[in-house]
Tab-separated table of C-alpha atoms in Angstrom:
chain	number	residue	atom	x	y	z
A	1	UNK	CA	59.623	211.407	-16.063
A	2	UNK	CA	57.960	209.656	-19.079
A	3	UNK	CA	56.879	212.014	-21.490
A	4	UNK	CA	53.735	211.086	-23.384
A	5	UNK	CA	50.756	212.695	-25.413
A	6	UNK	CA	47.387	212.930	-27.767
A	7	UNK	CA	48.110	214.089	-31.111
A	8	UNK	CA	44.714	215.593	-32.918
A	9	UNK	CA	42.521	218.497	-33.510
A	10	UNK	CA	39.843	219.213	-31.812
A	11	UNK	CA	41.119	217.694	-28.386
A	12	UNK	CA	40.481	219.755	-25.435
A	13	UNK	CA	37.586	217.968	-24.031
A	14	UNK	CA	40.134	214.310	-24.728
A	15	UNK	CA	39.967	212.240	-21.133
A	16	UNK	CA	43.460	210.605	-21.866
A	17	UNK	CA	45.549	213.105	-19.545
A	18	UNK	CA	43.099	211.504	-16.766
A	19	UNK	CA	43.515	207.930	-17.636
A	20	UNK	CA	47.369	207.987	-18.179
A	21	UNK	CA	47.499	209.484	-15.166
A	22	UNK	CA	45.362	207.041	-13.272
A	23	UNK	CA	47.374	204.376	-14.757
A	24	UNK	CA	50.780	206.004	-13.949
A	25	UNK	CA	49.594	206.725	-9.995
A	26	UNK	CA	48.333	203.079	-9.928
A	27	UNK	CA	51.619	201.720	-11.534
A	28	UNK	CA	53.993	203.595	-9.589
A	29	UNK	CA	55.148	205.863	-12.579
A	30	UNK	CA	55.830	209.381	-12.803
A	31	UNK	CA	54.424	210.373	-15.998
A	32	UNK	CA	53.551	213.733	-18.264
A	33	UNK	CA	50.777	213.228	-20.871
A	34	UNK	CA	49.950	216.015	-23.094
A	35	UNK	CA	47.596	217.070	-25.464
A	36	UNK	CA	48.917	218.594	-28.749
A	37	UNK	CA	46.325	220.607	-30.679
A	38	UNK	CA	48.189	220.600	-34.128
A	39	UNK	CA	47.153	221.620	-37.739
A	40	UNK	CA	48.405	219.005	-40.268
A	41	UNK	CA	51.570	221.260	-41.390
A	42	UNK	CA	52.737	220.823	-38.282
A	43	UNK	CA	52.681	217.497	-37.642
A	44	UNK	CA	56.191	216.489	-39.274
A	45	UNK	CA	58.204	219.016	-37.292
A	46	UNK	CA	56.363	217.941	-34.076
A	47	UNK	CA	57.111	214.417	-34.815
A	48	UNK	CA	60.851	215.216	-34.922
A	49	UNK	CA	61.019	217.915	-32.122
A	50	UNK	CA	59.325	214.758	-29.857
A	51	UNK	CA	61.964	212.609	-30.538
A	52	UNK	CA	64.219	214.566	-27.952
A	53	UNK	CA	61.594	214.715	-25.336
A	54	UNK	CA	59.373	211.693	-25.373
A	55	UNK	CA	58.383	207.955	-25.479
A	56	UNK	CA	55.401	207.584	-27.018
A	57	UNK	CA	51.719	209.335	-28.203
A	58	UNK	CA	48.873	208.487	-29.213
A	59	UNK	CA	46.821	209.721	-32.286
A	60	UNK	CA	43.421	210.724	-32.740
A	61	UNK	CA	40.964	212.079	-35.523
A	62	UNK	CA	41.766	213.893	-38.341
A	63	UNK	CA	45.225	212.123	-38.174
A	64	UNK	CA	44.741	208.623	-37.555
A	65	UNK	CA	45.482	208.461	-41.721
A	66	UNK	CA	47.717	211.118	-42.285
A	67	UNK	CA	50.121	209.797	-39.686
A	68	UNK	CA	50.643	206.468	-42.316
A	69	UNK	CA	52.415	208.627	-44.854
A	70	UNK	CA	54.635	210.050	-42.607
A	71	UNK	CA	56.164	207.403	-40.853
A	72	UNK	CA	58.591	204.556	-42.123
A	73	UNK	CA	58.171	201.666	-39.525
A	74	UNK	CA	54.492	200.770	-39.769
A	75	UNK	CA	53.051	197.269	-38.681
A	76	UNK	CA	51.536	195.543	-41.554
A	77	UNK	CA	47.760	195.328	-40.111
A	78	UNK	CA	47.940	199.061	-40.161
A	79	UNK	CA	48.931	199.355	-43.299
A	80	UNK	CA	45.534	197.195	-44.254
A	81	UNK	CA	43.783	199.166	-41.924
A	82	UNK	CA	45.130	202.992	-43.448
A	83	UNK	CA	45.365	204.208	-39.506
A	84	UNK	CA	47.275	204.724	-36.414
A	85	UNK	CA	46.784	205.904	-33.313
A	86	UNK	CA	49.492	204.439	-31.543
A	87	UNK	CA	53.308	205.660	-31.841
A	88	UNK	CA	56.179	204.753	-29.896
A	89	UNK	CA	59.709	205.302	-30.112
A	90	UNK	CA	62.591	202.842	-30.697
A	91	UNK	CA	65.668	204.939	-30.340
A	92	UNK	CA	64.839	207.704	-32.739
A	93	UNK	CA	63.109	205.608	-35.212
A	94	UNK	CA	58.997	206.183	-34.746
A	95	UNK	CA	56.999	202.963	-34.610
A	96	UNK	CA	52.974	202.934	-35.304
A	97	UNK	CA	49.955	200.654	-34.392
A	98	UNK	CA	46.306	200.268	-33.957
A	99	UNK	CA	44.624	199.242	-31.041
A	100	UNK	CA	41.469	200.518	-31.863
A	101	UNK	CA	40.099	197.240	-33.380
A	102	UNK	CA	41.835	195.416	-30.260
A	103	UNK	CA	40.704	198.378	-27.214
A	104	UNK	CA	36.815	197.408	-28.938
A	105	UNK	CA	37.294	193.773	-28.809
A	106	UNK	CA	38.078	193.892	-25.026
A	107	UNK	CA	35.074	196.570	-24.712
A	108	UNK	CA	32.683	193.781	-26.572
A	109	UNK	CA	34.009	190.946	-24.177
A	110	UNK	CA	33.174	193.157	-21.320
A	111	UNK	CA	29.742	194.737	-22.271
A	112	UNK	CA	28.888	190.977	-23.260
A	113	UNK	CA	26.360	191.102	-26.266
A	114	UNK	CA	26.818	187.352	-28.039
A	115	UNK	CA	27.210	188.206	-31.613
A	116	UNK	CA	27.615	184.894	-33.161
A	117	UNK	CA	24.402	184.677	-35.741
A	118	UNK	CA	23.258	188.090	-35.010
A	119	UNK	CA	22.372	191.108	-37.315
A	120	UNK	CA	24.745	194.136	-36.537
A	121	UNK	CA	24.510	197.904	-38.056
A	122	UNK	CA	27.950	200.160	-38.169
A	123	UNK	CA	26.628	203.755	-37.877
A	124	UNK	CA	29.213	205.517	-39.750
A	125	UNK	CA	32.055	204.453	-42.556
A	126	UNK	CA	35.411	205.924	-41.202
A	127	UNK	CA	38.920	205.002	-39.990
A	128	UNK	CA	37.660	203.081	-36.913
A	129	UNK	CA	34.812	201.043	-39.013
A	130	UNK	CA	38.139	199.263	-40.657
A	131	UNK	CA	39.817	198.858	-37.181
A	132	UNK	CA	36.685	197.215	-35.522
A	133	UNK	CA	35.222	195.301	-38.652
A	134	UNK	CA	37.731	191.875	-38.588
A	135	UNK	CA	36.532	192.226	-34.401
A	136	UNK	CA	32.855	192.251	-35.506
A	137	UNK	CA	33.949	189.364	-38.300
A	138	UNK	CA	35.328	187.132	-36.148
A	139	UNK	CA	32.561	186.740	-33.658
A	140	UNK	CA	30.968	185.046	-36.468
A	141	UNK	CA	27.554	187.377	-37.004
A	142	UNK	CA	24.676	186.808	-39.838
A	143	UNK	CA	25.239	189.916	-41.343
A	144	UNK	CA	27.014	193.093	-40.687
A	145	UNK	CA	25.563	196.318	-42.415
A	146	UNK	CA	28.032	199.320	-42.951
A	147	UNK	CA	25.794	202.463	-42.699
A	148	UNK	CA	26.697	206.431	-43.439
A	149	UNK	CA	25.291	209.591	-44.561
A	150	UNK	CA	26.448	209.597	-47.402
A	151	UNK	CA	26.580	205.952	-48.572
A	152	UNK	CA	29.178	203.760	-49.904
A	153	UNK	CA	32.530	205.345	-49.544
A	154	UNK	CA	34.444	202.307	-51.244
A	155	UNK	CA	35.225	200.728	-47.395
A	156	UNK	CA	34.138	197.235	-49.039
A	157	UNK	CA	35.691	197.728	-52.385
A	158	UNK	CA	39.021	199.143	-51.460
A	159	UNK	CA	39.760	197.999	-48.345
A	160	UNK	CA	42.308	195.330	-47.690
A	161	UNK	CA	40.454	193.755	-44.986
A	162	UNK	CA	40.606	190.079	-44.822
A	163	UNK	CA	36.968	188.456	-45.465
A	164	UNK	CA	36.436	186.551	-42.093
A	165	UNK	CA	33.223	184.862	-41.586
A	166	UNK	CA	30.385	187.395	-42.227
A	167	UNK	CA	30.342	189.252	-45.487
A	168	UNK	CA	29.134	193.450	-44.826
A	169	UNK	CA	27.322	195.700	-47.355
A	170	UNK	CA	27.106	199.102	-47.360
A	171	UNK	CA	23.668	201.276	-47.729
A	172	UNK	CA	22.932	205.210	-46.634
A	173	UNK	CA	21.553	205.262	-43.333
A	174	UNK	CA	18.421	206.747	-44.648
A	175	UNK	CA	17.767	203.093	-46.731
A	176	UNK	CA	18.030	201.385	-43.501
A	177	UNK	CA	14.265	199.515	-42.990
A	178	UNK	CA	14.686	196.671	-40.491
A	179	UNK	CA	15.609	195.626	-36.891
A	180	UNK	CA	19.271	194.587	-35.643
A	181	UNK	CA	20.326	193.096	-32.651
A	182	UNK	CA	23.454	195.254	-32.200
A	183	UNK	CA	24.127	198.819	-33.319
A	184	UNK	CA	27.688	200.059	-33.337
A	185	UNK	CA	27.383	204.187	-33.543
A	186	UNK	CA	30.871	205.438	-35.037
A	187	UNK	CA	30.180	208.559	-36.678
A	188	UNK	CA	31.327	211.922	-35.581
A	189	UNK	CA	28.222	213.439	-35.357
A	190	UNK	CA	27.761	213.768	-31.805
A	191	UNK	CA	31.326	215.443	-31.623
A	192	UNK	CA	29.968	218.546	-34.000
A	193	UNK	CA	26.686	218.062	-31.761
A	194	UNK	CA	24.293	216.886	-34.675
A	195	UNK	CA	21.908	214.067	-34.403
A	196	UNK	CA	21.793	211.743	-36.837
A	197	UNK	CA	18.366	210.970	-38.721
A	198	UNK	CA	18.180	206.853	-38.371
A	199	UNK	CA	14.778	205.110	-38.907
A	200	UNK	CA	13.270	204.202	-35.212
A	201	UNK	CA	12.389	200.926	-37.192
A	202	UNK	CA	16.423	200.225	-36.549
A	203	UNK	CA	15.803	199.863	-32.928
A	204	UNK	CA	13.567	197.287	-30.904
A	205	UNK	CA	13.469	196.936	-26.933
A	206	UNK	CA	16.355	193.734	-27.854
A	207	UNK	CA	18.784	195.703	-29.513
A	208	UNK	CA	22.508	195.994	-28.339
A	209	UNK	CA	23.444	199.776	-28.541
A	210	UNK	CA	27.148	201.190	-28.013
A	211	UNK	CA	28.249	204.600	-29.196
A	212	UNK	CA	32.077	204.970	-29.830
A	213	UNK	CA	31.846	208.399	-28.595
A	214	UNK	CA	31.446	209.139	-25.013
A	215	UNK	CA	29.842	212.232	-22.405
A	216	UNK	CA	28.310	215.075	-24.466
A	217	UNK	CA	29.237	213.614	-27.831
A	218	UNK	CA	27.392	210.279	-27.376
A	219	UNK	CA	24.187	212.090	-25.182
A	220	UNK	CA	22.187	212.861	-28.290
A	221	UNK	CA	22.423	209.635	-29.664
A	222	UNK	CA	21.985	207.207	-26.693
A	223	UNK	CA	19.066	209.709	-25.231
A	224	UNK	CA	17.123	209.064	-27.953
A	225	UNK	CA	17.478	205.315	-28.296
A	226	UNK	CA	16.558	205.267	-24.725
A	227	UNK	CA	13.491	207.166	-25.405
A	228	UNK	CA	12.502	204.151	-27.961
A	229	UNK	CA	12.878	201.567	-25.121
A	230	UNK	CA	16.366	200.414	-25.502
A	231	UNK	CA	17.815	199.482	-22.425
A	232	UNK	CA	21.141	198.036	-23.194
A	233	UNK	CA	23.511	200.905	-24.392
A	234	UNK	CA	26.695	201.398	-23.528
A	235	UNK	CA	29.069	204.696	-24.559
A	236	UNK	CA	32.899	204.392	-26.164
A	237	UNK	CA	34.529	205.344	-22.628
A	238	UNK	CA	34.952	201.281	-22.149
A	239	UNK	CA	36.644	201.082	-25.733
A	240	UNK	CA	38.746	204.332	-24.974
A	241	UNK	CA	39.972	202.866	-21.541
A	242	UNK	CA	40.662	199.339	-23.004
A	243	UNK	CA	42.845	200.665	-26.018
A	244	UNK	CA	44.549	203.753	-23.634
A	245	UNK	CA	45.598	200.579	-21.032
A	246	UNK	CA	46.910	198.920	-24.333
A	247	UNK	CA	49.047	202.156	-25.328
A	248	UNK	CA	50.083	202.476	-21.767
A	249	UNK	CA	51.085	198.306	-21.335
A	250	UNK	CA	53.101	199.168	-24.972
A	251	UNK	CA	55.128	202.725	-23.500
A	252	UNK	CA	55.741	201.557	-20.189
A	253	UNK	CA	56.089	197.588	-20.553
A	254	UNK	CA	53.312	197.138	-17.526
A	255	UNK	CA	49.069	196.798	-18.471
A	256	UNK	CA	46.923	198.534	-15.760
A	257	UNK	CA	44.428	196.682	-13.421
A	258	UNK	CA	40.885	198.140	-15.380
A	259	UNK	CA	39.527	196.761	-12.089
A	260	UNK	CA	41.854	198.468	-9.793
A	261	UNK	CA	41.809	201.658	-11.652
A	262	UNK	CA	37.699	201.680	-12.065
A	263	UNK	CA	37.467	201.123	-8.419
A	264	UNK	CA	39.278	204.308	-7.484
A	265	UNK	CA	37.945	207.702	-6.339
A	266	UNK	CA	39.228	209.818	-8.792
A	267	UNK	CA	37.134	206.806	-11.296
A	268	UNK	CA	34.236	206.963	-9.199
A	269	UNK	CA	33.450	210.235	-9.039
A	270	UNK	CA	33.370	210.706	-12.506
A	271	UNK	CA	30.174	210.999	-14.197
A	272	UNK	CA	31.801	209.694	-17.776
A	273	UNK	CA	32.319	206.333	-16.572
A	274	UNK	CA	29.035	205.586	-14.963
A	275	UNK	CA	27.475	203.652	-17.779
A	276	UNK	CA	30.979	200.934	-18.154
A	277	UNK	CA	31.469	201.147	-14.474
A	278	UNK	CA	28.699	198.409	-13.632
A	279	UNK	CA	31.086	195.832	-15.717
A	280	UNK	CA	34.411	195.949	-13.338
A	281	UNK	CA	31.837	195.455	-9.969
């Protein structure tokens, strides 16, 4: 039995126990994936009480930061980045990535927006703005605009992002005052069930929409830019399967068939994955 898990806080409503365990039935694998509820004091004994019991977990808001100053063995893009939300074991030594930046790149291929020469707004300034901004660099855009409540957060000043091929500026959301042709939602306000106040002028009938959330927490958001006419949206269940298949392909040594797996009952008759499941027919 391979023992693996979601490290975070809140968690309960987390789909990962269903797509581990899609990907274990499809692989032939017997495998446990839990969810760990944890407050940060806990996380250090956790860590070494796993050791005994597990392979690998994933991490997940508020820890995707805190995790980098507990661990030793960090790869050096995720030191850049300030994030992890992949862990694995070697022997008793814990090992940490980020496929967040690479689970959205394989979401983007997917979904299919071209972004080369476009205009693209990042709703929100947090951990998973760094992972997917050298994605959204190197498809070569016009512009990228870095957008939150409350402004600059220093994500352009003190980051240690490479500068790829489309410089990014940072503005509150409430100074936003134009069009773009692709609109990358990554706050957390659908989680705490707010809805965020962005100009409609943001948003024509052309515009490429994709919240990082997904079910409840992205509703609020993508109803509304529906209601203005947008008709290509798409919620962060495709990013969340892409980089969850990534986690699994790094525990178990063996990627699962998206294809395969979306084509299943148990895939099929869920409601979450109606919007991505058009892109696996």
């Amino acid at each position: 039995m391979l023992r693996l898990g979601l490290i975070g806080h809140p968690i309960r409503h987390s789909l990962s126990p269903f797509l581990h365990q899609a990907f274990a039935e499809a692989c032939g694998h017997a495998v446990e994936y839990l969810l760990y509820d944890l407050k940060p004091h806990e996380l250090p004994d956790f860590l070494n009480e796993f050791v005994h019991v597990g392979i690998g977990l994933n991490v997940t808001a508020p820890y995707k930061t805190d995790i980098i100053n507990i661990l030793k063995s960090i790869q050096p893009h995720v030191l850049n980045l300030r994030a992890a939300n992949l862990l694995w074991l070697e022997g008793r030594t814990w090992h940490a990535d980020n496929v967040d930046g690479l689970g959205f790149s394989k979401a983007i291929d997917r979904w299919g927006p071209l972004l080369e020469g476009s205009d693209v707004l990042i709703l929100g300034a947090g951990s998973v703005v760094a992972s997917i901004l050298p994605e959204l660099q190197a498809r070569c855009p016009h512009s990228i605009t870095i957008a939150s409540r409350r402004g600059s957060n220093g994500l352009c000043s003190q980051s240690k992002l490479p500068s790829l091929c489309a410089p990014w500026s940072e503005c509150q959301i409430s100074q936003l005052n134009r069009p773009y042709d692709c609109v990358i939602q990554a706050t957390s306000a659908g989680v705490l069930g707010e809805r965020l106040n962005i100009p409609d002028i943001v948003f024509s009938k052309d515009t490429k929409v994709m919240d990082l959330n997904y079910g409840v927490a992205a509703k609020i958001f993508l109803d509304h830019v529906q209601s203005l006419g947008v008709s290509d949206v798409m919620d962060g269940i495709l990013m969340l399967c892409e980089q969850a298949a990534l986690s699994y392909a790094r525990w178990t040594g063996v990627m699962p068939d998206l294809k395969k797996i979306y084509a299943s009952d148990a895939f099929q008759q869920k409601a979450f994955f109606k919007l991505s499941s058009r892109l696996f027919k």
